[in-house]
PDB file of C-alpha atoms in Angstrom:
ATOM      1  CA  THR Z   1      -5.590  -6.872   0.433  1.00 88.00           C
ATOM      2  CA  ASN Z   2      -7.329  -9.641   2.203  1.00 92.00           C
ATOM      3  CA  PRO Z   3      -9.893  -8.162   4.543  1.00 94.00           C
ATOM      4  CA  GLU Z   4      -9.478 -10.981   7.066  1.00 96.00           C
ATOM      5  CA  LEU Z   5      -5.750  -9.948   7.265  1.00 97.00           C
ATOM      6  CA  VAL Z   6      -6.435  -6.142   7.719  1.00 96.00           C
ATOM      7  CA  ALA Z   7      -9.142  -7.183  10.673  1.00 97.00           C
ATOM      8  CA  VAL Z   8      -6.430  -9.145  12.421  1.00 98.00           C
ATOM      9  CA  ILE Z   9      -3.963  -6.347  12.351  1.00 98.00           C
ATOM     10  CA  VAL Z  10      -6.554  -3.982  13.561  1.00 98.00           C
ATOM     11  CA  LYS Z  11      -7.248  -6.229  16.214  1.00 98.00           C
ATOM     12  CA  GLN Z  12      -3.612  -6.746  17.138  1.00 98.00           C
ATOM     13  CA  CYS Z  13      -2.923  -3.071  17.191  1.00 98.00           C
ATOM     14  CA  LEU Z  14      -6.041  -2.475  19.667  1.00 98.00           C
ATOM     15  CA  LYS Z  15      -4.882  -5.303  21.745  1.00 98.00           C
ATOM     16  CA  ALA Z  16      -1.379  -3.665  21.947  1.00 97.00           C
ATOM     17  CA  GLY Z  17      -2.770  -0.391  22.901  1.00 97.00           C
ATOM     18  CA  ALA Z  18      -3.541   1.611  20.125  1.00 97.00           C
ATOM     19  CA  LYS Z  19      -5.989   4.381  21.111  1.00 96.00           C
ATOM     20  CA  GLU Z  20      -7.242   4.538  17.375  1.00 97.00           C
ATOM     21  CA  VAL Z  21      -6.507   2.461  14.149  1.00 98.00           C
ATOM     22  CA  ILE Z  22      -7.218   4.034  10.890  1.00 96.00           C
ATOM     23  CA  VAL Z  23      -7.561   2.447   7.651  1.00 94.00           C
ATOM     24  CA  PHE Z  24      -7.068   4.384   4.594  1.00 88.00           C
ATOM     25  CA  ASP Z  25      -5.797   3.937   0.788  1.00 81.00           C
ATOM     26  CA  ASN Z  26      -5.743   6.196  -1.965  1.00 75.00           C
ATOM     27  CA  THR Z  27      -7.293   3.772  -4.309  1.00 72.00           C
ATOM     28  CA  CYS Z  28      -7.379   3.656  -8.253  1.00 72.00           C
ATOM     29  CA  ASP Z  29     -10.917   3.539  -8.318  1.00 72.00           C
ATOM     30  CA  ASN Z  30     -13.887   4.975  -6.405  1.00 74.00           C
ATOM     31  CA  TRP Z  31     -12.399   4.463  -2.779  1.00 74.00           C
ATOM     32  CA  ARG Z  32     -15.988   3.876  -1.413  1.00 77.00           C
ATOM     33  CA  LYS Z  33     -16.875   1.085  -4.054  1.00 79.00           C
ATOM     34  CA  CYS Z  34     -13.312  -0.411  -3.491  1.00 80.00           C
ATOM     35  CA  TYR Z  35     -13.537  -0.529   0.409  1.00 79.00           C
ATOM     36  CA  THR Z  36     -17.085  -1.907   0.181  1.00 80.00           C
ATOM     37  CA  ASN Z  37     -16.500  -4.504  -2.525  1.00 83.00           C
ATOM     38  CA  SER Z  38     -13.256  -5.708  -1.430  1.00 85.00           C
ATOM     39  CA  GLY Z  39     -14.798  -6.357   2.098  1.00 90.00           C
ATOM     40  CA  ILE Z  40     -12.075  -4.158   3.801  1.00 91.00           C
ATOM     41  CA  GLU Z  41     -14.626  -1.592   5.034  1.00 92.00           C
ATOM     42  CA  PRO Z  42     -16.910  -3.929   6.979  1.00 94.00           C
ATOM     43  CA  ALA Z  43     -13.965  -6.019   8.018  1.00 95.00           C
ATOM     44  CA  ALA Z  44     -11.773  -3.000   9.406  1.00 95.00           C
ATOM     45  CA  LYS Z  45     -15.034  -1.472  10.907  1.00 96.00           C
ATOM     46  CA  ALA Z  46     -16.167  -4.617  12.808  1.00 97.00           C
ATOM     47  CA  ALA Z  47     -12.365  -5.070  13.938  1.00 98.00           C
ATOM     48  CA  GLY Z  48     -12.628  -1.634  15.575  1.00 98.00           C
ATOM     49  CA  ALA Z  49     -10.922   0.593  12.903  1.00 98.00           C
ATOM     50  CA  LYS Z  50     -12.084   3.904  11.561  1.00 96.00           C
ATOM     51  CA  ILE Z  51     -11.804   4.098   7.768  1.00 92.00           C
ATOM     52  CA  VAL Z  52     -10.976   7.353   6.349  1.00 92.00           C
ATOM     53  CA  PRO Z  53     -11.426   8.662   2.691  1.00 89.00           C
ATOM     54  CA  GLY Z  54      -8.241   9.548   0.291  1.00 87.00           C
ATOM     55  CA  ASP Z  55     -10.106  10.641  -2.562  1.00 87.00           C
ATOM     56  CA  SER Z  56      -9.743  14.531  -1.942  1.00 89.00           C
ATOM     57  CA  GLU Z  57      -6.539  16.865  -2.422  1.00 93.00           C
ATOM     58  CA  SER Z  58      -7.302  18.465   1.018  1.00 95.00           C
ATOM     59  CA  TYR Z  59      -6.506  15.354   2.846  1.00 94.00           C
ATOM     60  CA  TYR Z  60      -2.857  15.477   1.594  1.00 96.00           C
ATOM     61  CA  LYS Z  61      -0.122  17.924   2.897  1.00 97.00           C
ATOM     62  CA  THR Z  62       3.031  18.723   1.067  1.00 97.00           C
ATOM     63  CA  ILE Z  63       6.259  17.349   2.547  1.00 97.00           C
ATOM     64  CA  THR Z  64       9.688  17.471   1.238  1.00 97.00           C
ATOM     65  CA  LEU Z  65      11.991  14.358   0.423  1.00 97.00           C
ATOM     66  CA  PRO Z  66      15.461  15.748   0.870  1.00 97.00           C
ATOM     67  CA  LYS Z  67      17.101  12.645  -0.042  1.00 97.00           C
ATOM     68  CA  GLY Z  68      14.904  12.262  -3.168  1.00 97.00           C
ATOM     69  CA  LYS Z  69      16.526  12.355  -6.599  1.00 97.00           C
ATOM     70  CA  VAL Z  70      13.695  12.732  -8.770  1.00 97.00           C
ATOM     71  CA  LEU Z  71      10.802  13.359  -6.235  1.00 97.00           C
ATOM     72  CA  LYS Z  72      11.716  16.034  -4.252  1.00 97.00           C
ATOM     73  CA  SER Z  73       8.337  16.664  -2.573  1.00 97.00           C
ATOM     74  CA  THR Z  74       4.774  15.236  -2.694  1.00 97.00           C
ATOM     75  CA  LYS Z  75       1.653  15.509  -1.002  1.00 97.00           C
ATOM     76  CA  VAL Z  76       1.047  12.917   1.802  1.00 97.00           C
ATOM     77  CA  HIS Z  77      -2.114  11.777   3.259  1.00 95.00           C
ATOM     78  CA  GLU Z  78      -2.689  13.681   6.657  1.00 96.00           C
ATOM     79  CA  ALA Z  79      -3.598  10.042   8.512  1.00 95.00           C
ATOM     80  CA  ILE Z  80       0.108   9.220   7.866  1.00 96.00           C
ATOM     81  CA  LEU Z  81       1.494  12.539   8.934  1.00 96.00           C
ATOM     82  CA  ASN Z  82      -0.656  12.654  12.054  1.00 96.00           C
ATOM     83  CA  CYS Z  83      -0.228   9.084  13.376  1.00 96.00           C
ATOM     84  CA  ASP Z  84       2.315   7.675  15.849  1.00 95.00           C
ATOM     85  CA  VAL Z  85       2.891   4.681  13.944  1.00 96.00           C
ATOM     86  CA  TRP Z  86       1.836   3.183  10.373  1.00 97.00           C
ATOM     87  CA  ILE Z  87       1.804  -0.112   9.215  1.00 98.00           C
ATOM     88  CA  ASN Z  88       2.105  -0.923   5.340  1.00 97.00           C
ATOM     89  CA  VAL Z  89      -0.057  -3.963   4.063  1.00 97.00           C
ATOM     90  CA  PRO Z  90       0.289  -4.384   0.371  1.00 95.00           C
ATOM     91  CA  ILE Z  91      -0.438  -7.207  -1.733  1.00 92.00           C
ATOM     92  CA  LEU Z  92       2.153  -9.308  -3.905  1.00 94.00           C
ATOM     93  CA  LYS Z  93       1.411  -8.681  -7.403  1.00 91.00           C
ATOM     94  CA  ASN Z  94       2.928  -8.246 -10.919  1.00 85.00           C
ATOM     95  CA  HIS Z  95       2.543  -4.599 -12.069  1.00 84.00           C
ATOM     96  CA  GLY Z  96       2.867  -3.643 -15.842  1.00 78.00           C
ATOM     97  CA  GLY Z  97       4.921  -0.305 -15.142  1.00 77.00           C
ATOM     98  CA  ALA Z  98       6.752  -1.052 -12.091  1.00 75.00           C
ATOM     99  CA  LYS Z  99       6.955  -4.790 -12.730  1.00 80.00           C
ATOM    100  CA  MET Z 100       6.175  -5.877  -9.191  1.00 86.00           C
ATOM    101  CA  SER Z 101       3.889  -4.056  -6.636  1.00 89.00           C
ATOM    102  CA  ILE Z 102       4.984  -4.948  -3.094  1.00 95.00           C
ATOM    103  CA  ALA Z 103       5.783  -2.603  -0.108  1.00 96.00           C
ATOM    104  CA  MET Z 104       7.807  -0.060  -1.447  1.00 96.00           C
ATOM    105  CA  LYS Z 105       5.614   0.505  -4.591  1.00 94.00           C
ATOM    106  CA  ASN Z 106       2.418   0.526  -2.169  1.00 93.00           C
ATOM    107  CA  LEU Z 107       3.674   3.815  -0.613  1.00 95.00           C
ATOM    108  CA  MET Z 108       2.185   5.289  -3.860  1.00 92.00           C
ATOM    109  CA  GLY Z 109      -1.061   4.837  -1.850  1.00 91.00           C
ATOM    110  CA  ILE Z 110      -0.224   7.490   0.808  1.00 95.00           C
ATOM    111  CA  VAL Z 111       0.384  10.292  -1.882  1.00 95.00           C
ATOM    112  CA  TRP Z 112      -1.873  12.157  -3.882  1.00 94.00           C
ATOM    113  CA  ASP Z 113      -0.236  12.772  -7.463  1.00 92.00           C
ATOM    114  CA  ARG Z 114       0.812   9.129  -8.413  1.00 88.00           C
ATOM    115  CA  MET Z 115       0.491  10.367 -12.086  1.00 88.00           C
ATOM    116  CA  TYR Z 116       3.491  12.489 -11.282  1.00 92.00           C
ATOM    117  CA  PHE Z 117       5.584   9.168 -10.715  1.00 93.00           C
ATOM    118  CA  HIS Z 118       4.185   7.677 -14.004  1.00 90.00           C
ATOM    119  CA  ARG Z 119       5.672  10.810 -15.900  1.00 93.00           C
ATOM    120  CA  HIS Z 120       8.983  11.051 -14.012  1.00 94.00           C
ATOM    121  CA  ASP Z 121      10.857   7.909 -13.701  1.00 93.00           C
ATOM    122  CA  LEU Z 122       8.445   5.613 -11.932  1.00 93.00           C
ATOM    123  CA  GLN Z 123      11.095   3.300 -10.401  1.00 93.00           C
ATOM    124  CA  GLN Z 124      13.136   6.364  -8.982  1.00 96.00           C
ATOM    125  CA  CYS Z 125       9.885   7.907  -7.658  1.00 96.00           C
ATOM    126  CA  ILE Z 126       8.998   4.632  -5.981  1.00 95.00           C
ATOM    127  CA  ALA Z 127      12.849   4.656  -4.126  1.00 96.00           C
ATOM    128  CA  ASP Z 128      12.502   8.585  -3.322  1.00 97.00           C
ATOM    129  CA  VAL Z 129       9.050   8.092  -1.637  1.00 97.00           C
ATOM    130  CA  CYS Z 130      10.542   5.452   0.392  1.00 96.00           C
ATOM    131  CA  THR Z 131      13.026   8.357   1.754  1.00 97.00           C
ATOM    132  CA  LEU Z 132      10.072   9.643   3.597  1.00 95.00           C
ATOM    133  CA  SER Z 133      11.098  10.316   7.260  1.00 93.00           C
ATOM    134  CA  LYS Z 134       8.084   8.755   8.858  1.00 93.00           C
ATOM    135  CA  ALA Z 135       8.642   5.103   7.382  1.00 94.00           C
ATOM    136  CA  PRO Z 136       6.143   2.351   8.090  1.00 97.00           C
ATOM    137  CA  VAL Z 137       6.918   0.393  11.450  1.00 97.00           C
ATOM    138  CA  LEU Z 138       6.035  -2.827   9.743  1.00 98.00           C
ATOM    139  CA  ASN Z 139       5.280  -4.114   6.330  1.00 98.00           C
ATOM    140  CA  VAL Z 140       3.114  -6.930   6.388  1.00 98.00           C
ATOM    141  CA  VAL Z 141       2.971  -8.349   2.603  1.00 98.00           C
ATOM    142  CA  ASP Z 142      -0.464 -10.192   1.840  1.00 96.00           C
ATOM    143  CA  ALA Z 143       0.746 -13.014  -0.565  1.00 96.00           C
ATOM    144  CA  TYR Z 144      -2.137 -15.346   0.218  1.00 95.00           C
ATOM    145  CA  ARG Z 145      -3.397 -14.808  -3.445  1.00 92.00           C
ATOM    146  CA  LEU Z 146      -0.994 -13.299  -5.373  1.00 90.00           C
ATOM    147  CA  MET Z 147      -1.304 -11.864  -8.964  1.00 85.00           C
ATOM    148  CA  LYS Z 148       1.201 -13.479 -10.919  1.00 86.00           C
ATOM    149  CA  ASN Z 149       0.095 -12.096 -14.516  1.00 80.00           C
ATOM    150  CA  ASN Z 150      -1.669  -8.910 -15.881  1.00 79.00           C
ATOM    151  CA  GLY Z 151      -1.140  -6.578 -12.897  1.00 71.00           C
ATOM    152  CA  PRO Z 152      -2.020  -4.411 -11.537  1.00 77.00           C
ATOM    153  CA  GLN Z 153      -5.854  -5.081 -12.120  1.00 79.00           C
ATOM    154  CA  GLY Z 154      -5.671  -8.600 -13.607  1.00 79.00           C
ATOM    155  CA  LYS Z 155      -7.998  -9.886 -16.448  1.00 83.00           C
ATOM    156  CA  SER Z 156      -9.209 -13.049 -15.000  1.00 87.00           C
ATOM    157  CA  ASP Z 157      -9.074 -15.508 -12.332  1.00 88.00           C
ATOM    158  CA  ALA Z 158      -6.142 -17.322 -14.390  1.00 86.00           C
ATOM    159  CA  ASP Z 159      -3.731 -14.520 -13.236  1.00 89.00           C
ATOM    160  CA  VAL Z 160      -4.273 -15.381  -9.408  1.00 91.00           C
ATOM    161  CA  VAL Z 161      -2.420 -18.111  -7.823  1.00 92.00           C
ATOM    162  CA  VAL Z 162      -3.250 -19.024  -4.152  1.00 94.00           C
ATOM    163  CA  THR Z 163       0.113 -19.567  -2.256  1.00 95.00           C
ATOM    164  CA  LYS Z 164      -1.271 -18.875   1.448  1.00 96.00           C
ATOM    165  CA  SER Z 165       1.685 -16.876   2.051  1.00 96.00           C
ATOM    166  CA  LEU Z 166       2.707 -13.802   4.218  1.00 97.00           C
ATOM    167  CA  PHE Z 167       5.947 -11.653   4.291  1.00 98.00           C
ATOM    168  CA  ILE Z 168       6.667  -9.458   7.410  1.00 98.00           C
ATOM    169  CA  SER Z 169       9.639  -7.196   8.345  1.00 98.00           C
ATOM    170  CA  GLN Z 170      10.392  -3.693   9.620  1.00 98.00           C
ATOM    171  CA  ASP Z 171      12.661  -3.549   6.758  1.00 97.00           C
ATOM    172  CA  ILE Z 172      10.928  -2.352   3.337  1.00 97.00           C
ATOM    173  CA  VAL Z 173      13.829  -3.278   1.299  1.00 97.00           C
ATOM    174  CA  ALA Z 174      14.118  -6.801   3.135  1.00 98.00           C
ATOM    175  CA  VAL Z 175      10.449  -7.628   2.677  1.00 98.00           C
ATOM    176  CA  ASP Z 176      10.422  -6.810  -0.998  1.00 97.00           C
ATOM    177  CA  THR Z 177      13.346  -9.026  -1.868  1.00 97.00           C
ATOM    178  CA  ALA Z 178      11.929 -11.891  -0.202  1.00 97.00           C
ATOM    179  CA  ALA Z 179       8.508 -11.224  -1.676  1.00 96.00           C
ATOM    180  CA  THR Z 180      10.256 -10.879  -5.206  1.00 95.00           C
ATOM    181  CA  THR Z 181      12.311 -14.175  -4.803  1.00 95.00           C
ATOM    182  CA  PHE Z 182       9.240 -16.088  -3.560  1.00 96.00           C
ATOM    183  CA  PHE Z 183       7.289 -14.625  -6.497  1.00 93.00           C
ATOM    184  CA  ASN Z 184       9.735 -15.664  -8.844  1.00 91.00           C
ATOM    185  CA  GLN Z 185       9.491 -19.247  -7.940  1.00 92.00           C
ATOM    186  CA  VAL Z 186       5.832 -19.472  -7.984  1.00 90.00           C
ATOM    187  CA  ARG Z 187       4.426 -21.277 -11.198  1.00 82.00           C
TER     188      ARG Z 187
END
């Protein structure tokens, strides 16, 4: 996610009266390295946010998903469970397993055992985690630079297309639908 976008969201939350803004993600690689290399940590801190790690199972608490079909329970990061509201800020990209990674898929970043999703019907588990009773109040899809091919990590700069776009909605399905339509039109 573009660190400048993260900083703007942090500032807007504080301006709107938030007493504290926390930024976190359960990254695929070393979280400290990801936050530093991406520029998210310095941008978020400069904007007034607190960065919390997601690299230890002790940060996650088991919750049930009564509406889940495959994923009946999972461990969700305490930052999500303890907050008043949260904002989901994914990037728009191709994903080898899920085909697309946008707002719904990004919820895998709030859970501990993402490999469960990959072993037990990835698409259904993504849908199931979206039944979480504490849904994001806003989904801000960063499509400034989207990964058109070879996601989730890409192989070269040729996989990235600069579109300078953004999709925002309270409705996670609507924002993913709009972003997917846009993605399919980008050459």
